[in-house]
Short mmCIF file of N, CA and C in Angstrom, two decimals:
data_model
loop_
_atom_site.label_atom_id
_atom_site.label_comp_id
_atom_site.label_asym_id
_atom_site.label_seq_id
_atom_site.Cartn_x
_atom_site.Cartn_y
_atom_site.Cartn_z
N MET A 1386 -131.53 -66.42 50.04
CA MET A 1386 -131.96 -66.67 48.67
C MET A 1386 -133.27 -65.94 48.43
N ASP A 1387 -133.39 -65.33 47.30
CA ASP A 1387 -134.59 -64.61 46.91
C ASP A 1387 -135.78 -65.57 46.88
N ALA A 1388 -136.90 -65.16 47.46
CA ALA A 1388 -138.10 -66.01 47.55
C ALA A 1388 -138.62 -66.41 46.17
N GLU A 1389 -138.54 -65.50 45.20
CA GLU A 1389 -139.02 -65.81 43.85
C GLU A 1389 -138.16 -66.90 43.20
N ILE A 1390 -136.85 -66.81 43.39
CA ILE A 1390 -135.95 -67.82 42.83
C ILE A 1390 -136.21 -69.17 43.48
N LYS A 1391 -136.34 -69.20 44.80
CA LYS A 1391 -136.63 -70.45 45.50
C LYS A 1391 -137.96 -71.03 45.02
N SER A 1392 -138.94 -70.18 44.81
CA SER A 1392 -140.25 -70.62 44.34
C SER A 1392 -140.14 -71.27 42.96
N ARG A 1393 -139.29 -70.73 42.09
CA ARG A 1393 -139.11 -71.32 40.76
C ARG A 1393 -138.53 -72.73 40.85
N PHE A 1394 -137.54 -72.91 41.72
CA PHE A 1394 -136.95 -74.23 41.88
C PHE A 1394 -137.96 -75.22 42.46
N THR A 1395 -138.69 -74.81 43.49
CA THR A 1395 -139.65 -75.73 44.09
C THR A 1395 -140.81 -76.02 43.13
N SER A 1396 -141.19 -75.04 42.31
CA SER A 1396 -142.24 -75.28 41.32
C SER A 1396 -141.80 -76.29 40.26
N ALA A 1397 -140.49 -76.38 40.05
CA ALA A 1397 -139.95 -77.34 39.08
C ALA A 1397 -139.75 -78.71 39.71
N GLY A 1398 -140.15 -78.86 40.99
CA GLY A 1398 -140.03 -80.15 41.66
C GLY A 1398 -138.70 -80.36 42.35
N LEU A 1399 -137.91 -79.30 42.49
CA LEU A 1399 -136.60 -79.41 43.15
C LEU A 1399 -136.70 -78.92 44.59
N GLU A 1400 -135.94 -79.55 45.46
CA GLU A 1400 -135.88 -79.12 46.85
C GLU A 1400 -134.61 -78.28 47.02
N VAL A 1401 -134.76 -77.07 47.49
CA VAL A 1401 -133.62 -76.20 47.71
C VAL A 1401 -133.02 -76.56 49.06
N VAL A 1402 -131.77 -77.05 49.04
CA VAL A 1402 -131.13 -77.46 50.29
C VAL A 1402 -130.10 -76.46 50.79
N ALA A 1403 -129.55 -75.65 49.91
CA ALA A 1403 -128.55 -74.66 50.31
C ALA A 1403 -128.27 -73.73 49.15
N ARG A 1404 -127.61 -72.65 49.44
CA ARG A 1404 -127.15 -71.74 48.39
C ARG A 1404 -125.71 -72.10 48.07
N TYR A 1405 -125.42 -72.34 46.82
CA TYR A 1405 -124.09 -72.73 46.38
C TYR A 1405 -123.22 -71.49 46.21
N THR A 1406 -122.04 -71.53 46.80
CA THR A 1406 -121.14 -70.38 46.75
C THR A 1406 -120.11 -70.48 45.64
N GLY A 1407 -119.93 -71.67 45.07
CA GLY A 1407 -118.97 -71.86 44.00
C GLY A 1407 -117.56 -72.13 44.49
N VAL A 1408 -117.36 -72.23 45.79
CA VAL A 1408 -116.03 -72.42 46.35
C VAL A 1408 -115.53 -73.84 46.15
N ASP A 1409 -116.36 -74.84 46.38
CA ASP A 1409 -115.93 -76.24 46.35
C ASP A 1409 -116.43 -77.01 45.14
N GLY A 1410 -116.58 -76.37 44.02
CA GLY A 1410 -117.09 -77.08 42.84
C GLY A 1410 -116.90 -76.26 41.59
N PRO A 1411 -117.60 -76.67 40.53
CA PRO A 1411 -117.45 -75.97 39.25
C PRO A 1411 -118.09 -74.59 39.29
N SER A 1412 -117.63 -73.72 38.41
CA SER A 1412 -118.27 -72.41 38.28
C SER A 1412 -119.66 -72.62 37.69
N VAL A 1413 -120.51 -71.62 37.82
CA VAL A 1413 -121.85 -71.68 37.24
C VAL A 1413 -121.75 -71.92 35.74
N GLU A 1414 -120.82 -71.22 35.08
CA GLU A 1414 -120.66 -71.38 33.63
C GLU A 1414 -120.25 -72.80 33.25
N LYS A 1415 -119.29 -73.37 33.98
CA LYS A 1415 -118.85 -74.73 33.67
C LYS A 1415 -119.99 -75.74 33.89
N ALA A 1416 -120.71 -75.59 34.99
CA ALA A 1416 -121.84 -76.49 35.26
C ALA A 1416 -122.90 -76.38 34.18
N PHE A 1417 -123.19 -75.15 33.75
CA PHE A 1417 -124.18 -74.94 32.69
C PHE A 1417 -123.77 -75.66 31.41
N HIS A 1418 -122.51 -75.51 31.03
CA HIS A 1418 -122.03 -76.14 29.79
C HIS A 1418 -122.00 -77.66 29.89
N GLN A 1419 -121.88 -78.20 31.10
CA GLN A 1419 -121.92 -79.64 31.27
C GLN A 1419 -123.33 -80.17 31.04
N VAL A 1420 -124.32 -79.37 31.38
CA VAL A 1420 -125.72 -79.81 31.28
C VAL A 1420 -126.35 -79.42 29.95
N VAL A 1421 -126.13 -78.20 29.50
CA VAL A 1421 -126.74 -77.69 28.27
C VAL A 1421 -125.62 -77.26 27.35
N HIS A 1422 -125.39 -78.02 26.32
CA HIS A 1422 -124.30 -77.69 25.41
C HIS A 1422 -124.80 -77.81 23.98
N ILE A 1423 -124.65 -76.76 23.21
CA ILE A 1423 -125.17 -76.70 21.84
C ILE A 1423 -124.53 -77.75 20.94
N ASP A 1424 -123.28 -78.10 21.22
CA ASP A 1424 -122.56 -79.07 20.40
C ASP A 1424 -122.60 -80.48 20.97
N ALA A 1425 -123.53 -80.74 21.85
CA ALA A 1425 -123.60 -82.05 22.50
C ALA A 1425 -123.88 -83.16 21.48
N THR A 1426 -123.22 -84.26 21.69
CA THR A 1426 -123.46 -85.46 20.87
C THR A 1426 -123.80 -86.60 21.81
N PRO A 1427 -124.64 -87.52 21.36
CA PRO A 1427 -125.01 -88.64 22.22
C PRO A 1427 -123.78 -89.46 22.62
N VAL A 1428 -123.74 -89.84 23.89
CA VAL A 1428 -122.63 -90.67 24.37
C VAL A 1428 -123.11 -92.07 24.73
N GLN A 1429 -124.42 -92.25 24.72
CA GLN A 1429 -124.97 -93.55 25.08
C GLN A 1429 -126.38 -93.66 24.49
N ARG A 1430 -126.69 -94.81 23.98
CA ARG A 1430 -128.04 -95.06 23.46
C ARG A 1430 -128.77 -95.95 24.45
N MET A 1431 -130.03 -95.62 24.67
CA MET A 1431 -130.84 -96.36 25.64
C MET A 1431 -132.14 -96.83 24.98
N GLN A 1432 -132.61 -97.98 25.40
CA GLN A 1432 -133.92 -98.45 24.97
C GLN A 1432 -134.98 -97.64 25.72
N LYS A 1433 -135.97 -97.14 24.99
CA LYS A 1433 -136.99 -96.34 25.65
C LYS A 1433 -138.15 -97.19 26.18
N ARG A 1434 -138.14 -98.46 25.85
CA ARG A 1434 -139.19 -99.35 26.35
C ARG A 1434 -138.54 -100.52 27.08
N GLY A 1435 -139.28 -101.10 27.96
CA GLY A 1435 -138.79 -102.24 28.72
C GLY A 1435 -139.16 -102.08 30.18
N PRO A 1436 -139.09 -103.17 30.93
CA PRO A 1436 -139.54 -103.12 32.32
C PRO A 1436 -138.71 -102.20 33.21
N ASP A 1437 -137.44 -102.00 32.91
CA ASP A 1437 -136.63 -101.14 33.76
C ASP A 1437 -135.99 -99.99 32.98
N ALA A 1438 -136.60 -99.59 31.89
CA ALA A 1438 -136.05 -98.53 31.05
C ALA A 1438 -135.90 -97.23 31.82
N ALA A 1439 -136.91 -96.85 32.59
CA ALA A 1439 -136.84 -95.60 33.34
C ALA A 1439 -135.69 -95.64 34.35
N HIS A 1440 -135.50 -96.78 35.00
CA HIS A 1440 -134.41 -96.92 35.97
C HIS A 1440 -133.05 -96.82 35.27
N GLN A 1441 -132.90 -97.46 34.13
CA GLN A 1441 -131.64 -97.41 33.39
C GLN A 1441 -131.32 -96.00 32.92
N ILE A 1442 -132.32 -95.30 32.43
CA ILE A 1442 -132.12 -93.92 31.97
C ILE A 1442 -131.75 -93.02 33.14
N ASP A 1443 -132.45 -93.18 34.26
CA ASP A 1443 -132.16 -92.39 35.45
C ASP A 1443 -130.73 -92.65 35.94
N ALA A 1444 -130.32 -93.91 35.98
CA ALA A 1444 -128.97 -94.26 36.43
C ALA A 1444 -127.91 -93.70 35.48
N ALA A 1445 -128.15 -93.77 34.17
CA ALA A 1445 -127.20 -93.24 33.19
C ALA A 1445 -127.08 -91.73 33.32
N TRP A 1446 -128.22 -91.04 33.50
CA TRP A 1446 -128.20 -89.59 33.66
C TRP A 1446 -127.41 -89.20 34.90
N LYS A 1447 -127.64 -89.90 36.02
CA LYS A 1447 -126.93 -89.59 37.26
C LYS A 1447 -125.43 -89.81 37.11
N THR A 1448 -125.05 -90.87 36.40
CA THR A 1448 -123.63 -91.13 36.16
C THR A 1448 -123.01 -89.99 35.38
N ARG A 1449 -123.65 -89.57 34.30
CA ARG A 1449 -123.13 -88.46 33.49
C ARG A 1449 -123.09 -87.16 34.29
N ALA A 1450 -124.09 -86.92 35.12
CA ALA A 1450 -124.12 -85.70 35.92
C ALA A 1450 -122.97 -85.68 36.92
N HIS A 1451 -122.70 -86.83 37.56
CA HIS A 1451 -121.57 -86.91 38.48
C HIS A 1451 -120.26 -86.69 37.74
N GLU A 1452 -120.11 -87.32 36.59
CA GLU A 1452 -118.89 -87.16 35.80
C GLU A 1452 -118.69 -85.72 35.35
N GLY A 1453 -119.78 -85.01 35.09
CA GLY A 1453 -119.71 -83.62 34.65
C GLY A 1453 -119.54 -82.62 35.78
N GLY A 1454 -119.60 -83.09 37.01
CA GLY A 1454 -119.40 -82.20 38.15
C GLY A 1454 -120.58 -81.33 38.50
N VAL A 1455 -121.80 -81.74 38.10
CA VAL A 1455 -122.97 -80.92 38.42
C VAL A 1455 -123.82 -81.54 39.53
N VAL A 1456 -123.27 -82.54 40.21
CA VAL A 1456 -123.92 -83.16 41.36
C VAL A 1456 -122.90 -83.18 42.50
N SER A 1457 -123.33 -82.76 43.67
CA SER A 1457 -122.41 -82.74 44.80
C SER A 1457 -122.19 -84.14 45.33
N ASP A 1458 -121.22 -84.30 46.24
CA ASP A 1458 -120.91 -85.60 46.81
C ASP A 1458 -122.09 -86.23 47.53
N ASP A 1459 -122.98 -85.40 48.07
CA ASP A 1459 -124.14 -85.94 48.77
C ASP A 1459 -125.34 -86.19 47.86
N GLY A 1460 -125.14 -86.01 46.54
CA GLY A 1460 -126.20 -86.30 45.57
C GLY A 1460 -127.05 -85.12 45.18
N ALA A 1461 -126.79 -83.94 45.73
CA ALA A 1461 -127.58 -82.76 45.39
C ALA A 1461 -127.20 -82.26 44.02
N PHE A 1462 -128.20 -81.92 43.22
CA PHE A 1462 -127.99 -81.36 41.88
C PHE A 1462 -127.64 -79.89 42.03
N LEU A 1463 -126.55 -79.48 41.41
CA LEU A 1463 -126.12 -78.08 41.51
C LEU A 1463 -126.81 -77.27 40.42
N ALA A 1464 -127.63 -76.33 40.84
CA ALA A 1464 -128.37 -75.49 39.90
C ALA A 1464 -128.09 -74.03 40.23
N ALA A 1465 -128.27 -73.18 39.25
CA ALA A 1465 -128.03 -71.76 39.47
C ALA A 1465 -129.17 -70.93 38.93
N ALA A 1466 -129.46 -69.88 39.64
CA ALA A 1466 -130.46 -68.92 39.18
C ALA A 1466 -129.69 -67.68 38.77
N VAL A 1467 -129.77 -67.38 37.50
CA VAL A 1467 -129.02 -66.22 37.01
C VAL A 1467 -129.96 -65.20 36.43
#
């Protein structure tokens, strides 16, 4: 992996665990559209205040990410540098 690309991921607070080959999961394009989609509509409303609001939002995001196929079975977030 290119050192500059790895540096960008680590600067964003992500740990680079491996280079994704695309063999056992979604294509880069499909993963991108699952995460960033111009026609996205809200699928769930969350309270932004409360004692466990951050936990609820984090859990909901992880559920949606797993459903969208952008998280591997071991919990790693699939990201691409293009």
